Short mmCIF file of C-alpha atoms in Angstrom, two decimals:
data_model
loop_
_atom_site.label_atom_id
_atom_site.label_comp_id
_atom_site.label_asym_id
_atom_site.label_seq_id
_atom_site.Cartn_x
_atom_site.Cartn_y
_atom_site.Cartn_z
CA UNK R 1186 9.43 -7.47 -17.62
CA UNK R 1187 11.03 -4.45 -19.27
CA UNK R 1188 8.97 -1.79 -19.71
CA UNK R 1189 8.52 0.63 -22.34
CA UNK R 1190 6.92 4.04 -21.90
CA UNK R 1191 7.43 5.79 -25.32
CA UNK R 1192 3.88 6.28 -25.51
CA UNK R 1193 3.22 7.71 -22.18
CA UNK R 1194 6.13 10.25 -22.45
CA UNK R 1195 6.08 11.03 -18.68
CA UNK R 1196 8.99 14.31 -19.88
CA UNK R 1197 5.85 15.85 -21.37
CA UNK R 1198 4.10 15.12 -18.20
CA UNK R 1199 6.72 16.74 -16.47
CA UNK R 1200 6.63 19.61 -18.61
CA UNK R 1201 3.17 20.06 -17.81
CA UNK R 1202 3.42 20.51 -14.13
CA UNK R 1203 6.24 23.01 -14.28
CA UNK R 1204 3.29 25.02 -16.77
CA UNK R 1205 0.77 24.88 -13.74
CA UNK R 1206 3.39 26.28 -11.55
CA UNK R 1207 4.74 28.73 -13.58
CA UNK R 1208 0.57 29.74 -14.58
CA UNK R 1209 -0.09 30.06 -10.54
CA UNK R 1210 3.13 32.42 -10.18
CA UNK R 1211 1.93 34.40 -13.08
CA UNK R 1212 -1.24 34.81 -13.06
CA UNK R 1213 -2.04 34.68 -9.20
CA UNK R 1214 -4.47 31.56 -9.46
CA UNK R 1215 -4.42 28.28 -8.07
CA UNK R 1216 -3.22 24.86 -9.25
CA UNK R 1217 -5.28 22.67 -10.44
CA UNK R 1218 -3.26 18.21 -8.18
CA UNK R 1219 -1.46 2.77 3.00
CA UNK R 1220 -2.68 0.39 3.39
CA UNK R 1221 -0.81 -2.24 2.34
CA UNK R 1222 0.56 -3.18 -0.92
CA UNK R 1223 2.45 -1.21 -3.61
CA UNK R 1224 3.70 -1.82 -7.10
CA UNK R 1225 6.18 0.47 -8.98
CA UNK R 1226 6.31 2.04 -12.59
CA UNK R 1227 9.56 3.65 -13.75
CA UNK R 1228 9.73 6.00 -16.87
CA UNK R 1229 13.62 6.61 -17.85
CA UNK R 1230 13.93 3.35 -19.30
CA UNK R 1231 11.40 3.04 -18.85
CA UNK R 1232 11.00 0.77 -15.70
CA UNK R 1233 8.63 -0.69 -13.26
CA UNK R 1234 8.92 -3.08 -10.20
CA UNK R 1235 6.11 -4.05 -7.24
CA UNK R 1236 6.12 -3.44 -3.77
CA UNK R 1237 3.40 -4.14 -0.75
CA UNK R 1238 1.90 -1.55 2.02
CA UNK R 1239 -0.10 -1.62 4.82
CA UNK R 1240 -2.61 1.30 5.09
CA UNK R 1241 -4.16 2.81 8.27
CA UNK R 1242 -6.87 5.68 8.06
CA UNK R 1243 -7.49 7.74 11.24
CA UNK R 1244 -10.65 9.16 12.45
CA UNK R 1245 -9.34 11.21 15.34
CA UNK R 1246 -10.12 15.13 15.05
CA UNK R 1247 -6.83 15.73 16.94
CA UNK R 1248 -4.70 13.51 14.54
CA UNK R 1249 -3.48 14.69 10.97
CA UNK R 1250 -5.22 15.67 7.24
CA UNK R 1251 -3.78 17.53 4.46
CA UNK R 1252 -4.11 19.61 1.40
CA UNK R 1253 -2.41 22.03 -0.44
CA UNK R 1254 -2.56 24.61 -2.74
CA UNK R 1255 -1.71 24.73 -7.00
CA UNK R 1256 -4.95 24.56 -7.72
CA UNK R 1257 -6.81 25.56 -11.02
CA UNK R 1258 -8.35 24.73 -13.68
CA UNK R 1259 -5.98 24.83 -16.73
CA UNK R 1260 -5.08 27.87 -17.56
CA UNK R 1261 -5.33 29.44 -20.72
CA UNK R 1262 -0.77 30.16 -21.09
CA UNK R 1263 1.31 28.45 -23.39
CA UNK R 1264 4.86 28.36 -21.65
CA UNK R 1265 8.49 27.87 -23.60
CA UNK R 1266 10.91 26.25 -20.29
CA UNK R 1267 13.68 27.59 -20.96
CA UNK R 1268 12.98 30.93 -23.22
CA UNK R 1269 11.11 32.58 -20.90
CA UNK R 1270 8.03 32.86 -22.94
CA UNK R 1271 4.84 32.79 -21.82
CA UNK R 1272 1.09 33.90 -22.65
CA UNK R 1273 -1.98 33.71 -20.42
CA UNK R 1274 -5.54 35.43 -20.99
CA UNK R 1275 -5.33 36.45 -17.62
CA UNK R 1276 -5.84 39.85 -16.74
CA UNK R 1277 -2.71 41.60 -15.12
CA UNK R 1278 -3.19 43.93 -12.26
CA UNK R 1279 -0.92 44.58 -9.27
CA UNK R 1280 -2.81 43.36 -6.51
CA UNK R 1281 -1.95 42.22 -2.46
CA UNK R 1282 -4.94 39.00 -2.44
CA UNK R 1283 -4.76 38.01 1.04
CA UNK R 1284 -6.95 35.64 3.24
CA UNK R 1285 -8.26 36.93 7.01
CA UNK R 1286 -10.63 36.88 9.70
CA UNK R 1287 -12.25 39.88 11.28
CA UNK R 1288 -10.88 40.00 14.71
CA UNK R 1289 -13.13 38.47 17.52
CA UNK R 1290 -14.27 36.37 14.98
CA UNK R 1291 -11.90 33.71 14.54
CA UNK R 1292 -13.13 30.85 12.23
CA UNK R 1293 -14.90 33.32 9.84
CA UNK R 1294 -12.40 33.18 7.10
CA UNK R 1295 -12.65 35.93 4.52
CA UNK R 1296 -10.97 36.58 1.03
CA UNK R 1297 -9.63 40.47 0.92
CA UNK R 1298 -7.62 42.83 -1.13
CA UNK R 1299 -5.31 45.32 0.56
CA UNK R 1300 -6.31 49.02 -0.16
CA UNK R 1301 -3.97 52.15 0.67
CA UNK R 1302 -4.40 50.78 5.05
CA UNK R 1303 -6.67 48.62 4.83
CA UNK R 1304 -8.09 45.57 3.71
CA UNK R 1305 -11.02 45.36 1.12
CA UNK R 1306 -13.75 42.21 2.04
CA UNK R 1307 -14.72 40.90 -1.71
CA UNK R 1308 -17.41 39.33 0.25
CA UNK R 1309 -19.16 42.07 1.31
CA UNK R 1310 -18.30 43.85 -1.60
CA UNK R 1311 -20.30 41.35 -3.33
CA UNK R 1312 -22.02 38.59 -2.22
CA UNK R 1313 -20.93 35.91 -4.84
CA UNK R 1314 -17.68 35.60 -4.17
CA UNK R 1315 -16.34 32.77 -2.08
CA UNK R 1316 -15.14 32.99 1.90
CA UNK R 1317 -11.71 31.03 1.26
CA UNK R 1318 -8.64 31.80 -1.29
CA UNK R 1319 -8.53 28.44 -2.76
CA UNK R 1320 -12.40 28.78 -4.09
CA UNK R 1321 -11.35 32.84 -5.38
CA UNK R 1322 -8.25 31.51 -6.98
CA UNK R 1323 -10.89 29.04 -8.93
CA UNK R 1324 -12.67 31.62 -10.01
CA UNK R 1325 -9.78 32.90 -12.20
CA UNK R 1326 -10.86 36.19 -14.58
CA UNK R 1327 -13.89 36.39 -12.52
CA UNK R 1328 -12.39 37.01 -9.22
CA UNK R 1329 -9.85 38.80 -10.61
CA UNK R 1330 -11.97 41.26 -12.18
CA UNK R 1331 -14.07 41.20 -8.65
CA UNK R 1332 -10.82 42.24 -7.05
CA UNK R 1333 -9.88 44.92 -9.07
CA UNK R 1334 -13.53 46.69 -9.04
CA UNK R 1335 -13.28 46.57 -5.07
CA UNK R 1336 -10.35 48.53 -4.90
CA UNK R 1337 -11.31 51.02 -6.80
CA UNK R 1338 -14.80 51.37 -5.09
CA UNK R 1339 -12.70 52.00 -1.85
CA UNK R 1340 -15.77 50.28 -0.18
CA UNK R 1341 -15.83 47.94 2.37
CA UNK R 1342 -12.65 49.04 3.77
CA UNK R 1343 -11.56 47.36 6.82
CA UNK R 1344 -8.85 48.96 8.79
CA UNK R 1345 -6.23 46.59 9.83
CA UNK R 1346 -6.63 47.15 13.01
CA UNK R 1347 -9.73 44.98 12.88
CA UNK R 1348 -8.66 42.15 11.26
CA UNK R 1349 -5.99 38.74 11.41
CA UNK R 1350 -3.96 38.23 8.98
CA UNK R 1351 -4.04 34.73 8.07
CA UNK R 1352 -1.66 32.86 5.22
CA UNK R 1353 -2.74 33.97 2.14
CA UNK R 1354 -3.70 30.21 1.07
CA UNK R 1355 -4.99 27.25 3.68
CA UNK R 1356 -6.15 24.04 2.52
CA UNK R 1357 -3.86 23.12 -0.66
CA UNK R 1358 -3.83 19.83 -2.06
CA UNK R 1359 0.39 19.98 -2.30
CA UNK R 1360 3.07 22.02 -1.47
CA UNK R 1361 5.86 21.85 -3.15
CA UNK R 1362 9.19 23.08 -2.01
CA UNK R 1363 12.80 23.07 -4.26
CA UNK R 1364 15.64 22.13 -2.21
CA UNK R 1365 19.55 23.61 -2.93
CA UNK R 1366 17.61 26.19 -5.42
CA UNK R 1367 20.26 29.04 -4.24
CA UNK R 1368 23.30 28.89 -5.57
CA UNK R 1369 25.37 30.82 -2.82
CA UNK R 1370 23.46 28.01 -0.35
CA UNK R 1371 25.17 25.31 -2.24
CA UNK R 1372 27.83 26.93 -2.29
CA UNK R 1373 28.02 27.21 1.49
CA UNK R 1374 27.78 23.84 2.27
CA UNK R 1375 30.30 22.59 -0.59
CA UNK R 1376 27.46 20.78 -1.99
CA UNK R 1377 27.18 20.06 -6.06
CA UNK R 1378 25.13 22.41 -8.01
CA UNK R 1379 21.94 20.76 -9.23
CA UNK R 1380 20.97 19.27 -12.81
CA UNK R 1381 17.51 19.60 -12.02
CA UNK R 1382 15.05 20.84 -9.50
CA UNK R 1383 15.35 18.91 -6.50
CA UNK R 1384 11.51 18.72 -4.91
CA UNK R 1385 10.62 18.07 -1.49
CA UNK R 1386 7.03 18.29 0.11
CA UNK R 1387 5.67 19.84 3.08
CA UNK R 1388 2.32 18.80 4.91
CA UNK R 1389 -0.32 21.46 4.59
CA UNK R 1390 -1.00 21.40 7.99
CA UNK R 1391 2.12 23.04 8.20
CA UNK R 1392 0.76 26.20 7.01
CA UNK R 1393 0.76 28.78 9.51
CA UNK R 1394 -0.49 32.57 9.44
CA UNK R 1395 1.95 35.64 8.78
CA UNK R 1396 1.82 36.45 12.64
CA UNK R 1397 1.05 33.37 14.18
CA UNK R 1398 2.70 31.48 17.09
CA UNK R 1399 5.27 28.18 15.83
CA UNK R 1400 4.39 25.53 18.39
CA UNK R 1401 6.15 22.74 19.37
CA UNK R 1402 4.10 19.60 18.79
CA UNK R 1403 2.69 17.40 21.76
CA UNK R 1404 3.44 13.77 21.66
CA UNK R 1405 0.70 11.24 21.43
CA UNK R 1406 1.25 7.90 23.91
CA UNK R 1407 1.77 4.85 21.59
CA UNK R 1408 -0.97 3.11 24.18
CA UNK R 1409 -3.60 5.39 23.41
CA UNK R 1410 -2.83 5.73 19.23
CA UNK R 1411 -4.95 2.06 18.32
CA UNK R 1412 -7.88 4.21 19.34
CA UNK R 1413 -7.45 6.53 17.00
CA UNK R 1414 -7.37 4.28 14.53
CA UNK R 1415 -10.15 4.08 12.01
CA UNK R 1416 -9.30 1.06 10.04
CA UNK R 1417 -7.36 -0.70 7.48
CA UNK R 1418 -7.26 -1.15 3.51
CA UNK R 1419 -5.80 -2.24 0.74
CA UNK R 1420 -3.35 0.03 -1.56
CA UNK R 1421 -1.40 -0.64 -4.65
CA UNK R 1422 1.27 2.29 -4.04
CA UNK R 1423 2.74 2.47 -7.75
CA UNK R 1424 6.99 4.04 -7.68
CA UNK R 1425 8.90 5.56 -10.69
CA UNK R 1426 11.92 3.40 -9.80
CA UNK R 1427 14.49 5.42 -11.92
CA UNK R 1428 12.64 8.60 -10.61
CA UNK R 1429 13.21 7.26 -7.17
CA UNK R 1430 16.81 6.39 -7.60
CA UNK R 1431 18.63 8.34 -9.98
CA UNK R 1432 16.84 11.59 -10.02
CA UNK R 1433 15.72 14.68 -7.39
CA UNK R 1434 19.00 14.37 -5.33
CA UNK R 1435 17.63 10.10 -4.77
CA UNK R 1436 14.77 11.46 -2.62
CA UNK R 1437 12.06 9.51 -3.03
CA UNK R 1438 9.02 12.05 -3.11
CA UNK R 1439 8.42 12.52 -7.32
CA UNK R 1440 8.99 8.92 -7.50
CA UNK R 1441 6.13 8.07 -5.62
CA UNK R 1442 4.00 10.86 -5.95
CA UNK R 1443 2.95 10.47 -10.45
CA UNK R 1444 -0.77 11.03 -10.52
CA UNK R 1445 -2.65 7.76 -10.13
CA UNK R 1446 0.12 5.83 -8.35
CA UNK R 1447 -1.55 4.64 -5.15
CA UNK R 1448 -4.93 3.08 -5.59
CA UNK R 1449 -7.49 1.86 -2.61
CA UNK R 1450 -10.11 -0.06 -1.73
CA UNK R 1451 -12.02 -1.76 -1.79
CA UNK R 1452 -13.57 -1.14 1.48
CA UNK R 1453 -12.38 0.32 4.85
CA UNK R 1454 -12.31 -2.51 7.20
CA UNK R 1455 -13.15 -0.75 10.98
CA UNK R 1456 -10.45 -2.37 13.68
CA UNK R 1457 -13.24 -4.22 15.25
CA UNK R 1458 -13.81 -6.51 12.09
CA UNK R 1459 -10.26 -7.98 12.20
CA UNK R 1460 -9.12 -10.58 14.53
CA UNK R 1461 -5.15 -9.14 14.51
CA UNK R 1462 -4.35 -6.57 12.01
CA UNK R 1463 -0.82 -7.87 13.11
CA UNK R 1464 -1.33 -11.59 11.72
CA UNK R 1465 -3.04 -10.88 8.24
CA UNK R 1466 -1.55 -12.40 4.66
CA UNK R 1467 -0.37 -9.82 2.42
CA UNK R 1468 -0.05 -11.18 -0.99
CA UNK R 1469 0.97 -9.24 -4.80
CA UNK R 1470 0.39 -10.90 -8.12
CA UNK R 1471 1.16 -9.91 -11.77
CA UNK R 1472 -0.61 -11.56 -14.53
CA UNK R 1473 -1.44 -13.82 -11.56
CA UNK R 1474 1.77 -15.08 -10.74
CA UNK R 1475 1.96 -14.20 -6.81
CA UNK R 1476 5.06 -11.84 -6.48
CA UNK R 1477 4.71 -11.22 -2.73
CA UNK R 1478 3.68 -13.58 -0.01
CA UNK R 1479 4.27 -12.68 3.79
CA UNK R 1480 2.48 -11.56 6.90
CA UNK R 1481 1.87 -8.87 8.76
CA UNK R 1482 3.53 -10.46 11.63
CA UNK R 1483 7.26 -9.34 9.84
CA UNK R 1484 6.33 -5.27 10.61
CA UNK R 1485 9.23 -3.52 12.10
CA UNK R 1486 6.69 -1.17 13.61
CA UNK R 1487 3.60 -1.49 14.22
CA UNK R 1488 0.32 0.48 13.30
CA UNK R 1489 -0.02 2.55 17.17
CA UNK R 1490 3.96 2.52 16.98
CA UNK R 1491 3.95 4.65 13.72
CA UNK R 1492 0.90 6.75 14.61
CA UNK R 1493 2.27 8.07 17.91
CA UNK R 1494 5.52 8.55 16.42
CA UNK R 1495 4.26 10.37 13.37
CA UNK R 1496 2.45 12.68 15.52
CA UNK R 1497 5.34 13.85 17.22
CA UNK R 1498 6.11 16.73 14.65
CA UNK R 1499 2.55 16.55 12.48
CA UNK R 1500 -0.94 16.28 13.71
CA UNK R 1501 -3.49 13.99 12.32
CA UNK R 1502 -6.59 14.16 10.96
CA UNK R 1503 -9.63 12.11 10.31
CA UNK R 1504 -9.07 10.58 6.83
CA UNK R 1505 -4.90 10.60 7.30
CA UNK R 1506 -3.41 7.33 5.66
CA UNK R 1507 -0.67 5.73 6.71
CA UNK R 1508 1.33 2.82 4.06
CA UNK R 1509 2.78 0.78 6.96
CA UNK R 1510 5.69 -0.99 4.24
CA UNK R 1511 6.15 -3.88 1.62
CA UNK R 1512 7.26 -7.31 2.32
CA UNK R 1513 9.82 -8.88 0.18
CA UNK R 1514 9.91 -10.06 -3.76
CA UNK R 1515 9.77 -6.17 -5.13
CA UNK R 1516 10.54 -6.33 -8.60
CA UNK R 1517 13.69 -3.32 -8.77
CA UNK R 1518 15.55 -6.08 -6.36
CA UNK R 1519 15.20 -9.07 -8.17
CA UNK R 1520 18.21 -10.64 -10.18
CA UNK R 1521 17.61 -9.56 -12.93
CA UNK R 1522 14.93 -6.82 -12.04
CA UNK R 1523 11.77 -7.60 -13.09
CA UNK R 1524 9.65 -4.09 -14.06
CA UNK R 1525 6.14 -3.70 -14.80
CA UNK R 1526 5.29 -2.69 -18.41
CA UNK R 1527 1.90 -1.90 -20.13
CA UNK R 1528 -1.11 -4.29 -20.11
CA UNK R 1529 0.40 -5.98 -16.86
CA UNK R 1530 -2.68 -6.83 -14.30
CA UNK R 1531 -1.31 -6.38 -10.73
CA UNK R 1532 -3.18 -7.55 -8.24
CA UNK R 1533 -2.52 -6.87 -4.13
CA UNK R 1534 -4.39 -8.85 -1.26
CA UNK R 1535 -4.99 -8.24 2.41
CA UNK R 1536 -6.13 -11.39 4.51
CA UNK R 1537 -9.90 -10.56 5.86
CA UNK R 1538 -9.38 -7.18 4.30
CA UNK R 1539 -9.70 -7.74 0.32
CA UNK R 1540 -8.36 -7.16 -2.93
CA UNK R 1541 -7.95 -4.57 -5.50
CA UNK R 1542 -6.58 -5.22 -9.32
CA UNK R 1543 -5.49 -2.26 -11.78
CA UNK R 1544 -4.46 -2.38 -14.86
CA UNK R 1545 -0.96 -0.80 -15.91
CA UNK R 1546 -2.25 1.73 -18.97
#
């Protein structure tokens, strides 16, 4: 299957993210963006291929969650890449936004504005506006506008003396980081200057305050990690194969990561429902010709291997997913590859588990 993606033209896609980023920079407001079994969609030539994955959800508070921040609505800015034109309707002011708790009261997060030495609480000031910076960043003009009357009230002043700092944003759905983005750094390491942003991701539980302590992580025993398990589903985790390969320094992150590439469902089987999540049939189809037929016997590592391994360096939290890996027949390594295209039905299967279908569109 060759696949041809004139009509989704994922470059205008692309050019659509950098304008959210760009519109948060500007304007100071946020951004609005395994189970087992995965299939793949390319867009440079545009190709596709299949893949499976095992998924694991955890319900442990003291394992790992995330979100990060870009978030908005879409903002009213037209940007030029390139020219360095841009327009917004939002209103410019020279503001510090930051995000804090009064001290002794840790937990009771607050949105502020710093004021000549101090810190102004828009909730107090008024009572509408939201306790967290992702919700005032939502707001856009309003909150904006909110900010701007409470400095120049000069009420509700809190000295900084009486508060935490905290980092300006918690919670995000994403954050994005650019790798070998400084010249003299690529430089240093006699490493080719890029073609094109090279993006990398960190977990939002990463995030940390201005001040705050950076811990090394406890380990979790691999004997105790099943527990923590909630259960298992099925996932249909969709990769830009040329995106994967050939583009972002052949890390695999943007490849992976195209809005709607890893559907679920349908259910989340609990532990206790399955006989051996370590002896279930894992099975792909396309237009109902099976691609990918194995067993979960064949994992390298299994499910309380990976989660007390992953939460070495990141904790987990209830709701975490884990894609455990694909058994063989993905498309990209065929001979010839085999890619999805438009109108293909693929189809992935769990033993005891289920099955989900989606349509490529």
């Amino acid at each position: 299957m060759r696949t041809d993606y004139t009509e989704v033209k994922p470059e205008v896609k692309l050019r659509q993210v950098y304008q959210k980023v760009s519109g948060l920079i500007c304007a100071r407001l946020p951004l609005c963006t395994s189970p087992w079994i995965w299939s793949h969609v390319s867009t440079e030539g545009r190709e596709s291929s299949w893949d499976s994955q095992f998924l694991v959800e955890t319900h442990c508070p003291a394992l790992n969650q995330m979100r990060v921040v870009l978030g908005l609505r879409r903002l009213k800015r037209v940007f030029s890449i390139g020219s360095g034109t841009r327009t917004h309707s939002l209103t410019a002011a020279s503001m510090r936004l930051v995000q804090f708790c009064p001290r002794g009261s840790e937990g009771s997060m607050r949105v502020g504005v710093e004021r000549e030495n101090g810190v102004v609480d828009l909730k107090a000031f008024d009572r509408s506006m939201p306790s967290t910076m992702r919700e005032f960043l939502e707001l856009g003009e309003k909150g904006m506008e909110c900010a701007q009357r409470a400095i120049s009230s000069a009420e509700r002043v809190l000295p900084l003396s009486q508060i935490q700092l905290l980092s300006p944003v918690t919670g995000p759905d994403k954050v994005v980081c650019v790798g070998m983005n400084y010249r003299d750094h690529c430089l240093e390491q006699n490493a080719p200057i890029p073609t094109e942003p090279i993006i990398f991701s960190k977990f939002p539980s990463s995030i940390t305050g201005p001040y705050d302590d950076i811990h090394l992580p406890d380990e979790s025993q691999e004997q105790d990690a099943f527990a923590h398990i909630a259960g298992f589903t099925v996932a249909n985790d969709v990769s830009a194969r040329d995106w994967q390969l050939k583009k972002n320094g052949k890390q695999w992150l943007l490849g992976k990561t195209f809005d709607t590439f890893c559907p679920l469902g349908p259910a989340l089987v609990t532990t206790d429902a399955l006989k051996d999540v370590h002896n279930l049939g894992v099975r792909c189809l396309v237009n109902g010709d099976v691609v990918q037929d194995s067993n979960t016997n064949q994992l390298i590592f299994k499910t309380e291997k990976l989660v007390a391994w992953v939460s070495q360096f990141v904790t987990l939290y209830p709701g975490d997913i884990f894609l455990t890996g694909t058994p063989p027949g993905v498309g990209v390594f065929r001979k010839p590859p085999v890619y999805l295209k438009k109108g293909d039905v693929v189809e992935c299967q769990i033993e005891e588990i289920g099955s989900i279908r989606n349509t490529v569109f």
